[in-house]
mmCIF file of C-alpha atoms and ligand atoms in Angstrom:
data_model
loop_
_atom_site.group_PDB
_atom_site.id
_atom_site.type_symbol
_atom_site.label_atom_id
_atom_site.label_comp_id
_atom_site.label_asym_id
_atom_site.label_seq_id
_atom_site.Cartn_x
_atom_site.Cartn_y
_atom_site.Cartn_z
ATOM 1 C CA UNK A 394 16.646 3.607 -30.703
ATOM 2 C CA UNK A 395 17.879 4.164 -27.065
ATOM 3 C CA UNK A 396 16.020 2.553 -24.025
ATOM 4 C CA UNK A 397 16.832 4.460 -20.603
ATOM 5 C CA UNK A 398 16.587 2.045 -17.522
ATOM 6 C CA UNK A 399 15.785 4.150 -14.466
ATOM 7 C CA UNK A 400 18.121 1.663 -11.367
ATOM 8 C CA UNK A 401 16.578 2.297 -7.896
ATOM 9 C CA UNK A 402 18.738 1.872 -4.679
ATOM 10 C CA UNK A 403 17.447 2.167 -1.422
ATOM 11 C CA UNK A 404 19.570 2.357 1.970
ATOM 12 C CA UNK A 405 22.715 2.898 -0.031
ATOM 13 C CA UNK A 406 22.270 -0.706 -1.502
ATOM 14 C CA UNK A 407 20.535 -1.617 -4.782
ATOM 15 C CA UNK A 408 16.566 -2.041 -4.902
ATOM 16 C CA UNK A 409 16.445 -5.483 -6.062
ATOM 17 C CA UNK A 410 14.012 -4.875 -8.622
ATOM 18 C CA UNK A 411 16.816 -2.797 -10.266
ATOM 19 C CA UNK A 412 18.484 -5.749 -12.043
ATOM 20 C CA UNK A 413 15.122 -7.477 -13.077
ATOM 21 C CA UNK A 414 14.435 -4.127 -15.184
ATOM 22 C CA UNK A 415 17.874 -4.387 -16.430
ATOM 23 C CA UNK A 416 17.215 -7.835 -17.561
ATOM 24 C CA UNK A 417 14.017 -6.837 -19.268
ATOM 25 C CA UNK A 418 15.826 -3.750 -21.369
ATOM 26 C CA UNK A 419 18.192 -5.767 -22.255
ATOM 27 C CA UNK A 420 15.991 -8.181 -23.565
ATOM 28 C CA UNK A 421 13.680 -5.630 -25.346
ATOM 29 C CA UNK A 422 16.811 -3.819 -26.441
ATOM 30 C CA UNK A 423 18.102 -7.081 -28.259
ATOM 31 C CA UNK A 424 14.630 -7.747 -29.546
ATOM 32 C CA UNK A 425 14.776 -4.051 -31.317
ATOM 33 C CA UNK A 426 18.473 -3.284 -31.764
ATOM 34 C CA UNK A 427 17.947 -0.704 -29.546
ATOM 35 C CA UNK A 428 21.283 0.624 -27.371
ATOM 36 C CA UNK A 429 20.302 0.174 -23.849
ATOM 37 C CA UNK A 430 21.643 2.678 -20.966
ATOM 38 C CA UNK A 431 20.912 3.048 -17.045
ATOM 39 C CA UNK A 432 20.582 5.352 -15.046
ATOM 40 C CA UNK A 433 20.882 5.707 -11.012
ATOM 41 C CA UNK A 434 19.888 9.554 -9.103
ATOM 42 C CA UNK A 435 21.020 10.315 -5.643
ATOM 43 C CA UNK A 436 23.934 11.584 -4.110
ATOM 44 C CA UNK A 437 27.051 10.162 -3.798
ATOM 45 C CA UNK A 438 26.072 7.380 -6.261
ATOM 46 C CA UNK A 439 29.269 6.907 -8.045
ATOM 47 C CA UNK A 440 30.352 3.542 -5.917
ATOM 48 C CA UNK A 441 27.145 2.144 -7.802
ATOM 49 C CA UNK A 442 27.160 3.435 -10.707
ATOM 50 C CA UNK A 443 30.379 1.318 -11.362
ATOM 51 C CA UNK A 444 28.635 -1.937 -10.322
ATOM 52 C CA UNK A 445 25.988 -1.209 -12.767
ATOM 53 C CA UNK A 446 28.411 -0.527 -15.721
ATOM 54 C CA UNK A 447 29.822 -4.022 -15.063
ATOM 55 C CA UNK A 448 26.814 -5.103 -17.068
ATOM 56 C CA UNK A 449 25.792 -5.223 -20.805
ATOM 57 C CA UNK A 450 24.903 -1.248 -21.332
ATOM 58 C CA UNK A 451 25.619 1.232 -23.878
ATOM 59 C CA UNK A 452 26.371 3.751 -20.740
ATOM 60 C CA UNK A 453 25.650 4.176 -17.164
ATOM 61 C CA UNK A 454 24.386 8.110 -15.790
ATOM 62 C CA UNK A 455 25.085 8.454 -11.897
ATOM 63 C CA UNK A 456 22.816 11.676 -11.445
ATOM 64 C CA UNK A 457 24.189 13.519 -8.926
ATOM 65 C CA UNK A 458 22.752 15.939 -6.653
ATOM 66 C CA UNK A 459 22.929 17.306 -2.875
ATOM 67 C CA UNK A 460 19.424 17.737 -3.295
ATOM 68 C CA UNK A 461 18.948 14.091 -4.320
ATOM 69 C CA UNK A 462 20.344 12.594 -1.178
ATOM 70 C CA UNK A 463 16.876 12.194 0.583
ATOM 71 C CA UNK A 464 14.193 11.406 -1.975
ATOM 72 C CA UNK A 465 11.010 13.287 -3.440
ATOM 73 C CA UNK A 466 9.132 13.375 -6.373
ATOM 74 C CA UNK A 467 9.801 16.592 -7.038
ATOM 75 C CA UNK A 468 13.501 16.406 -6.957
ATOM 76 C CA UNK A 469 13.913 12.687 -8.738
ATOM 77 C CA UNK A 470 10.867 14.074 -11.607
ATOM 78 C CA UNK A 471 12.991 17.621 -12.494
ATOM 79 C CA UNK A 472 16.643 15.573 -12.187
ATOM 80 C CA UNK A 473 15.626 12.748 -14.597
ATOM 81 C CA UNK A 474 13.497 15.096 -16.783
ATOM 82 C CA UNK A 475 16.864 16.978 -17.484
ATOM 83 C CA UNK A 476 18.612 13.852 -18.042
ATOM 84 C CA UNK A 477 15.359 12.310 -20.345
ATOM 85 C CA UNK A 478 15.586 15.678 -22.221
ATOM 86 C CA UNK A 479 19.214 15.331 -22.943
ATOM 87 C CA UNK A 480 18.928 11.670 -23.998
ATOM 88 C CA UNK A 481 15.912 11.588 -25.921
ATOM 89 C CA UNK A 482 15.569 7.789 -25.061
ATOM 90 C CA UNK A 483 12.371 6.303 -27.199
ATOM 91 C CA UNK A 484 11.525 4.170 -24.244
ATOM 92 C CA UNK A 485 12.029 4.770 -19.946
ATOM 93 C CA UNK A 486 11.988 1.103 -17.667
ATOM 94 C CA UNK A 487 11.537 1.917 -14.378
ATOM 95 C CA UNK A 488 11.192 -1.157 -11.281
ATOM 96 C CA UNK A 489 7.968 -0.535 -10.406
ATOM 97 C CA UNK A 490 8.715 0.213 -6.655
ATOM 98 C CA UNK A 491 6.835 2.135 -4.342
ATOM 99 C CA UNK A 492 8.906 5.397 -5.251
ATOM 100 C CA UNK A 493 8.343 4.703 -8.743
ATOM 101 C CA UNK A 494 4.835 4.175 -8.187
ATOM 102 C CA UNK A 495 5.152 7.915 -6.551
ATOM 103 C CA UNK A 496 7.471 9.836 -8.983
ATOM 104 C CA UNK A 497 6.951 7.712 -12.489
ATOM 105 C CA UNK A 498 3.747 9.100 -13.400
ATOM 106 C CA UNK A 499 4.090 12.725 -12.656
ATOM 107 C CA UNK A 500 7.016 12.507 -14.555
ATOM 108 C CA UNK A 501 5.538 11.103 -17.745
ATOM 109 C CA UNK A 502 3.120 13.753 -18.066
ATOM 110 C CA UNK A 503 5.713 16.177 -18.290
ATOM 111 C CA UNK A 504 6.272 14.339 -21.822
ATOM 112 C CA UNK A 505 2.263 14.442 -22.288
ATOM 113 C CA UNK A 506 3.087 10.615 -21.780
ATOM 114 C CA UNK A 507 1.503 7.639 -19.626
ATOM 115 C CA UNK A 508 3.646 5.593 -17.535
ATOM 116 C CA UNK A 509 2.089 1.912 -18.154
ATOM 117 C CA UNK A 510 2.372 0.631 -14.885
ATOM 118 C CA UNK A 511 3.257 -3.399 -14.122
ATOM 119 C CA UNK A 512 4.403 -4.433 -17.267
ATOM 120 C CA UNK A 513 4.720 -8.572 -17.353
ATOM 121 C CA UNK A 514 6.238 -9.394 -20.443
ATOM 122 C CA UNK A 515 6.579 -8.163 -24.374
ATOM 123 C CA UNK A 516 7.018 -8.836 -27.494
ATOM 124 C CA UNK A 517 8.613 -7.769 -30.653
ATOM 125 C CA UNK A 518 5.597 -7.456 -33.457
ATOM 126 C CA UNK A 519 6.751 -6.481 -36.973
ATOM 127 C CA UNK A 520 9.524 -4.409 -35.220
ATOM 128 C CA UNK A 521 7.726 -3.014 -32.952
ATOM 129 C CA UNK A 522 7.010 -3.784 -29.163
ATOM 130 C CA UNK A 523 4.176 -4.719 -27.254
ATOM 131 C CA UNK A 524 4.059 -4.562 -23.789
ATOM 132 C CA UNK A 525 1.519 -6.932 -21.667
ATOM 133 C CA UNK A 526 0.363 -5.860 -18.649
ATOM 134 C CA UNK A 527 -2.965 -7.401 -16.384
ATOM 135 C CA UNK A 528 -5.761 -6.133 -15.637
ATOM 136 C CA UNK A 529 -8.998 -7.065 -13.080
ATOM 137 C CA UNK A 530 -5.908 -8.876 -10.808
ATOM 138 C CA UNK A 531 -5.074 -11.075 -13.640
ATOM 139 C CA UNK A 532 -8.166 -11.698 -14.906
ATOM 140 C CA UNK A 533 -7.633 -10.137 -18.355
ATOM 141 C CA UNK A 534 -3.843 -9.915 -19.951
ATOM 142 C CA UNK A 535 -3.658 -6.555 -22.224
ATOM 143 C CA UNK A 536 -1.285 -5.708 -24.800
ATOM 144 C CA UNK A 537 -0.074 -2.377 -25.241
ATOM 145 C CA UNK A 538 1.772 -0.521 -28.342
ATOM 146 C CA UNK A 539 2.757 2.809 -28.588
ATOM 147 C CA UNK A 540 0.721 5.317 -30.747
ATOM 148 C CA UNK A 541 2.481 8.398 -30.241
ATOM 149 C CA UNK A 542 6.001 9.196 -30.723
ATOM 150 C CA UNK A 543 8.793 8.833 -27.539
ATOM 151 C CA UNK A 544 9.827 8.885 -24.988
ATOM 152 C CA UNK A 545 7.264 6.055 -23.966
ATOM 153 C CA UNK A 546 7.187 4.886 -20.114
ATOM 154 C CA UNK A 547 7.165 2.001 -18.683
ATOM 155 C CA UNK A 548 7.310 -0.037 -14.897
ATOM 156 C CA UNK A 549 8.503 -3.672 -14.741
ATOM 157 C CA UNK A 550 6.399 -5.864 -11.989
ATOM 158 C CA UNK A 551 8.382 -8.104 -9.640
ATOM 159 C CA UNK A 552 9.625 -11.292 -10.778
ATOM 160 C CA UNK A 553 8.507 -10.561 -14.237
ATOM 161 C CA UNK A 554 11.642 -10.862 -15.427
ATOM 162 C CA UNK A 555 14.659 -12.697 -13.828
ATOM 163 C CA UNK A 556 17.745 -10.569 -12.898
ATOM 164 C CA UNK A 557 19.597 -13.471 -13.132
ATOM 165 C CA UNK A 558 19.366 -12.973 -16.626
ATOM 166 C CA UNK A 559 21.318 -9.750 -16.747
ATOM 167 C CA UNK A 560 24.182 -9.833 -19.351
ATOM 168 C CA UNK A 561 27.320 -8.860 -17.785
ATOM 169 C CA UNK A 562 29.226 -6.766 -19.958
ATOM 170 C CA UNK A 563 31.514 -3.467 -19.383
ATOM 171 C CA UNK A 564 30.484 0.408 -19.682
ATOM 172 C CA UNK A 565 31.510 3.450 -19.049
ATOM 173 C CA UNK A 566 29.833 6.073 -15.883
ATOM 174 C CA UNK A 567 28.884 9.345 -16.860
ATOM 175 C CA UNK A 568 28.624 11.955 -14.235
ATOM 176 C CA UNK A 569 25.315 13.579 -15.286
ATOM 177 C CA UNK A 570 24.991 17.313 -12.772
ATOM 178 C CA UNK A 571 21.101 18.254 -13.500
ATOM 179 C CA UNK A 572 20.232 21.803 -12.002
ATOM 180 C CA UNK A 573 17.838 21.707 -8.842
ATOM 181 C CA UNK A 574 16.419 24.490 -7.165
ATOM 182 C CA UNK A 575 15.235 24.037 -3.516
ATOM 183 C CA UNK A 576 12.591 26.103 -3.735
ATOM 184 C CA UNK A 577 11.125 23.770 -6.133
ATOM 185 C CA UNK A 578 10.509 20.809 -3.947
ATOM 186 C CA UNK A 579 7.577 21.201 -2.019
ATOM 187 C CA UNK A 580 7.722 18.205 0.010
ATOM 188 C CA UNK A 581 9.350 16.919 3.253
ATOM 189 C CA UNK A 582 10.794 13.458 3.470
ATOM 190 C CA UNK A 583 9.308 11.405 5.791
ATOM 191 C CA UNK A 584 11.322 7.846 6.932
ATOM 192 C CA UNK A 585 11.227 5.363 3.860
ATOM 193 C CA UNK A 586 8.275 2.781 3.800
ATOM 194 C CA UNK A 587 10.059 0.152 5.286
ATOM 195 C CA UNK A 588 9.259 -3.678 3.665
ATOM 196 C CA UNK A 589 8.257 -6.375 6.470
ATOM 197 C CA UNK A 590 11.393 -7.357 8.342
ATOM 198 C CA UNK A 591 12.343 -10.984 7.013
ATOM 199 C CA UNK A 592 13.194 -13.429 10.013
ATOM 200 C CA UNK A 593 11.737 -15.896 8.228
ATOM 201 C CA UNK A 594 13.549 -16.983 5.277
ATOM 202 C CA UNK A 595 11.333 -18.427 2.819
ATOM 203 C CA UNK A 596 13.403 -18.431 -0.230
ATOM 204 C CA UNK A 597 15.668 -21.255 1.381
ATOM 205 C CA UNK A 598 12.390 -23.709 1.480
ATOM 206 C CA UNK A 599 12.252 -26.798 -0.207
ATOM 207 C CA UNK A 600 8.209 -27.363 0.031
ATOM 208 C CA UNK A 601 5.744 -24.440 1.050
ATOM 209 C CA UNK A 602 1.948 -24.699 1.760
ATOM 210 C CA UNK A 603 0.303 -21.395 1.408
ATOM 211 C CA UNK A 604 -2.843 -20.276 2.763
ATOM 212 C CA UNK A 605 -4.825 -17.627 1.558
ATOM 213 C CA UNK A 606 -8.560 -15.680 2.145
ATOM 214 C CA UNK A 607 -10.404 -19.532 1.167
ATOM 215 C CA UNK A 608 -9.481 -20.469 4.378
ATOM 216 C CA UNK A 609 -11.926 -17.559 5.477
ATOM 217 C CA UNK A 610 -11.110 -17.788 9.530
ATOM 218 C CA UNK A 611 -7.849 -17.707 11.433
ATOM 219 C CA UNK A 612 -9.518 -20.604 13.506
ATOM 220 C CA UNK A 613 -9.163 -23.083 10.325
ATOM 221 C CA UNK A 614 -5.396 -22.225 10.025
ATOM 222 C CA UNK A 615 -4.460 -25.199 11.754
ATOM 223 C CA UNK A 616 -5.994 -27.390 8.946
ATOM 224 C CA UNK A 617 -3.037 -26.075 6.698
ATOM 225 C CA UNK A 618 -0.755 -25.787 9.441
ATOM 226 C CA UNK A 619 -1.122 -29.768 9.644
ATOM 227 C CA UNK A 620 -0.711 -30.360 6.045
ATOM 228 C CA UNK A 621 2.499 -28.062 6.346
ATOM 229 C CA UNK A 622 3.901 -30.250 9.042
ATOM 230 C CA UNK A 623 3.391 -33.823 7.524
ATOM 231 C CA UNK A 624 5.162 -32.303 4.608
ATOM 232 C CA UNK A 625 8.115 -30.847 6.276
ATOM 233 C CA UNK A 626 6.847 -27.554 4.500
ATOM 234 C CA UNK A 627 7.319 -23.899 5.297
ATOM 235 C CA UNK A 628 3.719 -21.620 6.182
ATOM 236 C CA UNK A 629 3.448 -18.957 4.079
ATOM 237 C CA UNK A 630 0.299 -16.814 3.113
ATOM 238 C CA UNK A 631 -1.289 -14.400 0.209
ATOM 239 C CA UNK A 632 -1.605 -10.633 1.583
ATOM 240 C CA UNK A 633 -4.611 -10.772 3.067
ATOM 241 C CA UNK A 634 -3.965 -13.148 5.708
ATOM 242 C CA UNK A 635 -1.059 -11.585 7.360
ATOM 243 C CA UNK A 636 -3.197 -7.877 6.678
ATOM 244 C CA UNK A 637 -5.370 -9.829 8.992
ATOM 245 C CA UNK A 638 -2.654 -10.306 11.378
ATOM 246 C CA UNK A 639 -3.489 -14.499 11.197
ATOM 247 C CA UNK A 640 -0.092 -14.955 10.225
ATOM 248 C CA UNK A 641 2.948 -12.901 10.826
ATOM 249 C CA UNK A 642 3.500 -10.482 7.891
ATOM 250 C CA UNK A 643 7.573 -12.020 6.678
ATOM 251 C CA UNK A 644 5.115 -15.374 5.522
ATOM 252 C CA UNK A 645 3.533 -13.361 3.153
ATOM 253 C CA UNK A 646 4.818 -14.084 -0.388
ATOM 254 C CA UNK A 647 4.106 -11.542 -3.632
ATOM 255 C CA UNK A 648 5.539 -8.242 -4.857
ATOM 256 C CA UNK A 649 5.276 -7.103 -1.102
ATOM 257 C CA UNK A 650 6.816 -9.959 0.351
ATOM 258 C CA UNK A 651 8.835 -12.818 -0.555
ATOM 259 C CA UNK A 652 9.731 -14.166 -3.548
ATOM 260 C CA UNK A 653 10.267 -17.960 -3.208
ATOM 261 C CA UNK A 654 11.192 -20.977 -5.605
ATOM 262 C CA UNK A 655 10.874 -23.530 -3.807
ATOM 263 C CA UNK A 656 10.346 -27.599 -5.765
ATOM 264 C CA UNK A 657 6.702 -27.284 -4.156
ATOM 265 C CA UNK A 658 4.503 -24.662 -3.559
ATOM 266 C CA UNK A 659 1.073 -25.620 -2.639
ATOM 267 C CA UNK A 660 -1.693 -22.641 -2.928
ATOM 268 C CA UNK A 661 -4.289 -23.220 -1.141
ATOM 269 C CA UNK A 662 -7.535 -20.868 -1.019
ATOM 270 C CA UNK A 663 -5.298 -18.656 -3.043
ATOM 271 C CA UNK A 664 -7.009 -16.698 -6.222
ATOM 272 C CA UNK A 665 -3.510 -16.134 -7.842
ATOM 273 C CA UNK A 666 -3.611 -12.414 -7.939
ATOM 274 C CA UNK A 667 -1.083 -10.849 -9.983
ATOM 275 C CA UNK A 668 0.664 -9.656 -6.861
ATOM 276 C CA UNK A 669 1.072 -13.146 -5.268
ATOM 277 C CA UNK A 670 1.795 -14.484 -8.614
ATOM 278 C CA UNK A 671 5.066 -12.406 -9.232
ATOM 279 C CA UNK A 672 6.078 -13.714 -5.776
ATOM 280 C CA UNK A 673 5.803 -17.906 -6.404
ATOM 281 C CA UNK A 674 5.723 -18.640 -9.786
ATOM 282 C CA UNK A 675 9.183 -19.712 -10.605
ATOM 283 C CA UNK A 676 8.170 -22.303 -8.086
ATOM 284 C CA UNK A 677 9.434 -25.748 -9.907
ATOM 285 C CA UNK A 678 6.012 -27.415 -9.204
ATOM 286 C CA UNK A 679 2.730 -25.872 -7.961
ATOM 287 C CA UNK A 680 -0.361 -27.232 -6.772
ATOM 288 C CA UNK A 681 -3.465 -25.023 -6.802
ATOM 289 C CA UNK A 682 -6.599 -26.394 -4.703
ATOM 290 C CA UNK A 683 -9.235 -23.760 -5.339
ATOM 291 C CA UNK A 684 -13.204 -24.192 -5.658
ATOM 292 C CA UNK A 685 -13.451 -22.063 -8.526
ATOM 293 C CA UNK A 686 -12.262 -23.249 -11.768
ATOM 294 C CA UNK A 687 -11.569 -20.096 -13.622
ATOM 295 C CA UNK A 688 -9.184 -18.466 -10.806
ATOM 296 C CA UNK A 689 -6.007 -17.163 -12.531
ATOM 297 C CA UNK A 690 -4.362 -19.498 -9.948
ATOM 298 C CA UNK A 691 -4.554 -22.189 -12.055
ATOM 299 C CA UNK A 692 -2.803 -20.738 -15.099
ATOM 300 C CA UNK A 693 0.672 -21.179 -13.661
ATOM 301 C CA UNK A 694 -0.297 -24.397 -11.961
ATOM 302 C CA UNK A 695 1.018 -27.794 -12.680
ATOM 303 C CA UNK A 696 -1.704 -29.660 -11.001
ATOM 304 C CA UNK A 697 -5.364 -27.870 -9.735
ATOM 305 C CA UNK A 698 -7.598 -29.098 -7.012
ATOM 306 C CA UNK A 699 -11.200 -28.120 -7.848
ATOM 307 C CA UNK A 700 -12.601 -28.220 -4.500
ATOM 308 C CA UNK A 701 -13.293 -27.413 -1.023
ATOM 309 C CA UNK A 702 -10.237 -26.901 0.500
ATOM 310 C CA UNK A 703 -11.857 -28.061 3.854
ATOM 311 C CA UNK A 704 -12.630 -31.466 2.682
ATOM 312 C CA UNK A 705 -9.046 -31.503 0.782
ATOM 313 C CA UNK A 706 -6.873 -30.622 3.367
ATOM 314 C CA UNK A 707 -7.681 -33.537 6.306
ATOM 315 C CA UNK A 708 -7.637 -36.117 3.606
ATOM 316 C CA UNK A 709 -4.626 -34.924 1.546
ATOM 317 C CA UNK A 710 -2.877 -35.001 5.156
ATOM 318 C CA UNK A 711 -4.051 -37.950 6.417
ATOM 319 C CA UNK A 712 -2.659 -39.697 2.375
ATOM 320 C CA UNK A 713 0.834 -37.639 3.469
ATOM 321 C CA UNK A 714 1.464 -39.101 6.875
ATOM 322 C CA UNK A 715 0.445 -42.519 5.453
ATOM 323 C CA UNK A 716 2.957 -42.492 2.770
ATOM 324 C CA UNK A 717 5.265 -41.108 4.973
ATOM 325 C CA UNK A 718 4.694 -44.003 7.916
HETATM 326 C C1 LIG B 1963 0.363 -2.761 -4.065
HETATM 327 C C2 LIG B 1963 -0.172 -4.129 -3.760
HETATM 328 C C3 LIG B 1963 0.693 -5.095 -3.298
HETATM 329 C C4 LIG B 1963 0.205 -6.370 -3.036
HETATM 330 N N1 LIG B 1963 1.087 -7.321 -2.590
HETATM 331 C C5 LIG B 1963 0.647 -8.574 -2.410
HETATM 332 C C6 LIG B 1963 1.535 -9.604 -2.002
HETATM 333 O O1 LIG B 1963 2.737 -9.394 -1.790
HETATM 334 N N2 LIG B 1963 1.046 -10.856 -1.851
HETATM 335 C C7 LIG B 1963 -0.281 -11.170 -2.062
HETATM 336 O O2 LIG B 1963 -0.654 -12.343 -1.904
HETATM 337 N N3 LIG B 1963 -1.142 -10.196 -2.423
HETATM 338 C C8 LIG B 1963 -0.723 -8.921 -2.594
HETATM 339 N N4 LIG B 1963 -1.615 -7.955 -2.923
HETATM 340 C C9 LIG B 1963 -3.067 -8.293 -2.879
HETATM 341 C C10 LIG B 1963 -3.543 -9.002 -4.118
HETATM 342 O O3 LIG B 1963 -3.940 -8.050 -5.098
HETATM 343 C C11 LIG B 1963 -4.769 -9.876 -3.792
HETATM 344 O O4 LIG B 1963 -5.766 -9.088 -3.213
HETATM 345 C C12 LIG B 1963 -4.444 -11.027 -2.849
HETATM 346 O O5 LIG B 1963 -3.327 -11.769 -3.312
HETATM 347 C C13 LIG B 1963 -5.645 -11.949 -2.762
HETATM 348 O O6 LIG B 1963 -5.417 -12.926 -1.784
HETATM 349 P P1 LIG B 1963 -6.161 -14.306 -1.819
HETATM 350 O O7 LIG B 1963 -5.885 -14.998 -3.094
HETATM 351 O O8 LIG B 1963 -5.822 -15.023 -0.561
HETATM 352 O O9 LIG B 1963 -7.709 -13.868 -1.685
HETATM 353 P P2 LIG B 1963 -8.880 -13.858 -2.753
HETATM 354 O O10 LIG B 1963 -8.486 -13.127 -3.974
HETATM 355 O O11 LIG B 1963 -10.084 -13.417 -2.018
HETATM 356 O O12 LIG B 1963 -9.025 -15.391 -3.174
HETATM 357 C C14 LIG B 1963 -9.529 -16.386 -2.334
HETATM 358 C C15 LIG B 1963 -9.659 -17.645 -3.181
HETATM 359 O O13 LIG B 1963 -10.089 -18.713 -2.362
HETATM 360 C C16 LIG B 1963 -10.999 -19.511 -3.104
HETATM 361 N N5 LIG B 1963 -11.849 -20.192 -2.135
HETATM 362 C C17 LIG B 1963 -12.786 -19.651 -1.336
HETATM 363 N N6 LIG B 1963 -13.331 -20.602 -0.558
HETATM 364 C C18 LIG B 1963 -12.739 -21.778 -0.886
HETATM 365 C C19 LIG B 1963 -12.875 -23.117 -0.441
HETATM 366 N N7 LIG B 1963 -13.740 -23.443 0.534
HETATM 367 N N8 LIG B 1963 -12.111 -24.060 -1.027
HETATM 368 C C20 LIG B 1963 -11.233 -23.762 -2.011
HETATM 369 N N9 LIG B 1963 -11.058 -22.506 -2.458
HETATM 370 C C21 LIG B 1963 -11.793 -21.514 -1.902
HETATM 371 C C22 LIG B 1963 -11.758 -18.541 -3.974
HETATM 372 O O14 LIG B 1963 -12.276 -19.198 -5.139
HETATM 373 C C23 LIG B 1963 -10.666 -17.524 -4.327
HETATM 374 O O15 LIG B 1963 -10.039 -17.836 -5.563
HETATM 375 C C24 LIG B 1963 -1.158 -6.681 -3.209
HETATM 376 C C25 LIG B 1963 -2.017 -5.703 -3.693
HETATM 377 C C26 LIG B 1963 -1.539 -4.448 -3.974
HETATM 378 C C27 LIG B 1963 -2.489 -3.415 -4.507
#
């Protein structure tokens, strides 16, 4: 069996999601026997192919093509269909990026395949792997096999696996040439989607307090804001509150924003939506305060809050500054 992990870069650098798909066909490719191999499509992509073959891998395809340099979908779909068609990999790991998100599927269904997007985890059952994935924002975990034969797709969510994990290891670059014609890609490149600019570094924080929609007006953000200065904690937010423009948008944390780890992370008003999970919970200790008891939140928490965060938050900060004289 051959797994084929699709590596992203973007501005001539790596995507970082790249090496947390790595990790995770590595993983799946120990758990089956299964060789693992990467790939990485552009031009001028030699420079990192090399870095990637300094890792555990069977083999390492720099697809090369002039017509790569800027990206489509049309051009990335035909270039790794070639290379998919060459392989015959049972199994395709993409980062589940925004290109991704835009190229993936169209080019599963030119293998009458699905791509199952924001894969979380597997397992190995009787041989065979299972892929989990969430549904309803995390409401509902479902496992998925594979009924039909290869080449099966697949996207990794952020922070679903750690790329820390990656084996390093040694393997060789092959040049892989597929054959593009212009005339078959119909689209123009725009600029890249560009991710909020990050002057705040929240990955270097020892405590954050995080708001999110409970706190239902920007005029109540001081209530947190004072619990996240008796702590000596960063601000940070769920999505919706910087979409809102209360906070600014490098506080957000979650697969658009930052991934922190920090000892605490305190959620408050925060449902625990897939998206801001992937982003917070390698935190070391969290602390959930959320009025409903069945919000996903308080599946990765160490300690929940049932309650009202506005009758919480004065008297949790009036217990800190105590303590803290
Ligand atoms: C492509 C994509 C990317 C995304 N990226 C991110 C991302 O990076 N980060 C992110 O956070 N989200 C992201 N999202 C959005 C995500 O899916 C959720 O919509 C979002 O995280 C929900 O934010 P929330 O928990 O603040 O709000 P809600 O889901 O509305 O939850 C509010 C919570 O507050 C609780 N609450 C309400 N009132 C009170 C009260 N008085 N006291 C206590 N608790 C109360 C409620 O019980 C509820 O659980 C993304 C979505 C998509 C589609």
């Amino acid at each position: 069996m051959t797994i084929l992990t699709v590596l992203e870069r973007q501005a001539g650098a790596w995507h970082r999601l790249s090496w947390e798909t790595l990790a995770a066909a590595q993983q799946i490719g120990r758990g089956l026997g299964a060789r693992v191999i990467a790939a990485v499509a552009g031009r001028e992509v030699a420079a990192l192919a090399s870095q990637a073959a300094a890792q555990k891998l069977d083999r390492v395809y720099a697809v090369e093509h002039e017509l790569l340099g800027t990206y489509t979908a049309d051009g990335f779909t035909s270039a790794l269909e070639a290379l998919i068609r060459k392989l015959n990999p049972e199994l395709v790991l993409f980062p589940h990026t925004y290109q991704v998100r835009d190229f993936a599927p169209k080019l599963a269904t030119r293998f009458q395949a699905v791509l199952v997007s924001d894969v979380v985890g597997h397992r190995i059952e009787d041989g065979r792997l299972v892929l989990v994935r969430q549904l309803f924002q995390g409401k509902l975990n479902a496992d998925v096999r594979f009924a039909a034969a290869g080449p099966w797709f697949a996207s990794i969510q952020a922070g679903a696996y750690r790329a820390g994990q990656v084996e390093a290891g040694a393997a060789e670059v092959e040049a892989f040439a597929p054959d593009l014609d212009a005339g078959t890609i119909r689209t123009r490149p725009q600029p890249p989607f560009r991710e909020a600019a990050r002057a705040v570094d929240l990955s270097a924080a020892e405590i954050i307090v995080s708001v999110g929609r409970g706190i239902k007006e920007k005029d109540n953000l001081p209530l947190v804001e004072q619990l996240a200065s008796a702590l000596g904690a960063e601000l940070a937010a769920s999505r919706p509150i910087c979409d809102n423009g209360w906070l600014p948008m490098e506080r957000q944390v979650g697969s658009s924003g930052q991934t922190v780890a920090p000892k605490l992370y305190l959620a408050v008003g925060i449902s625990g939506a897939i998206q801001h999970l992937v982003g917070m919970k390698a935190s070391k200790t969290i602390v959930a305060i959320n009025k409903d008891p069945d919000a996903p939140i308080f599946e990765v928490a160490d300690y929940g809050i049932v309650a009202d965060l506005f009758e919480v938050l004065p008297a949790l900060t009036e217990e800190v500054r105590k303590a803290k004289g």
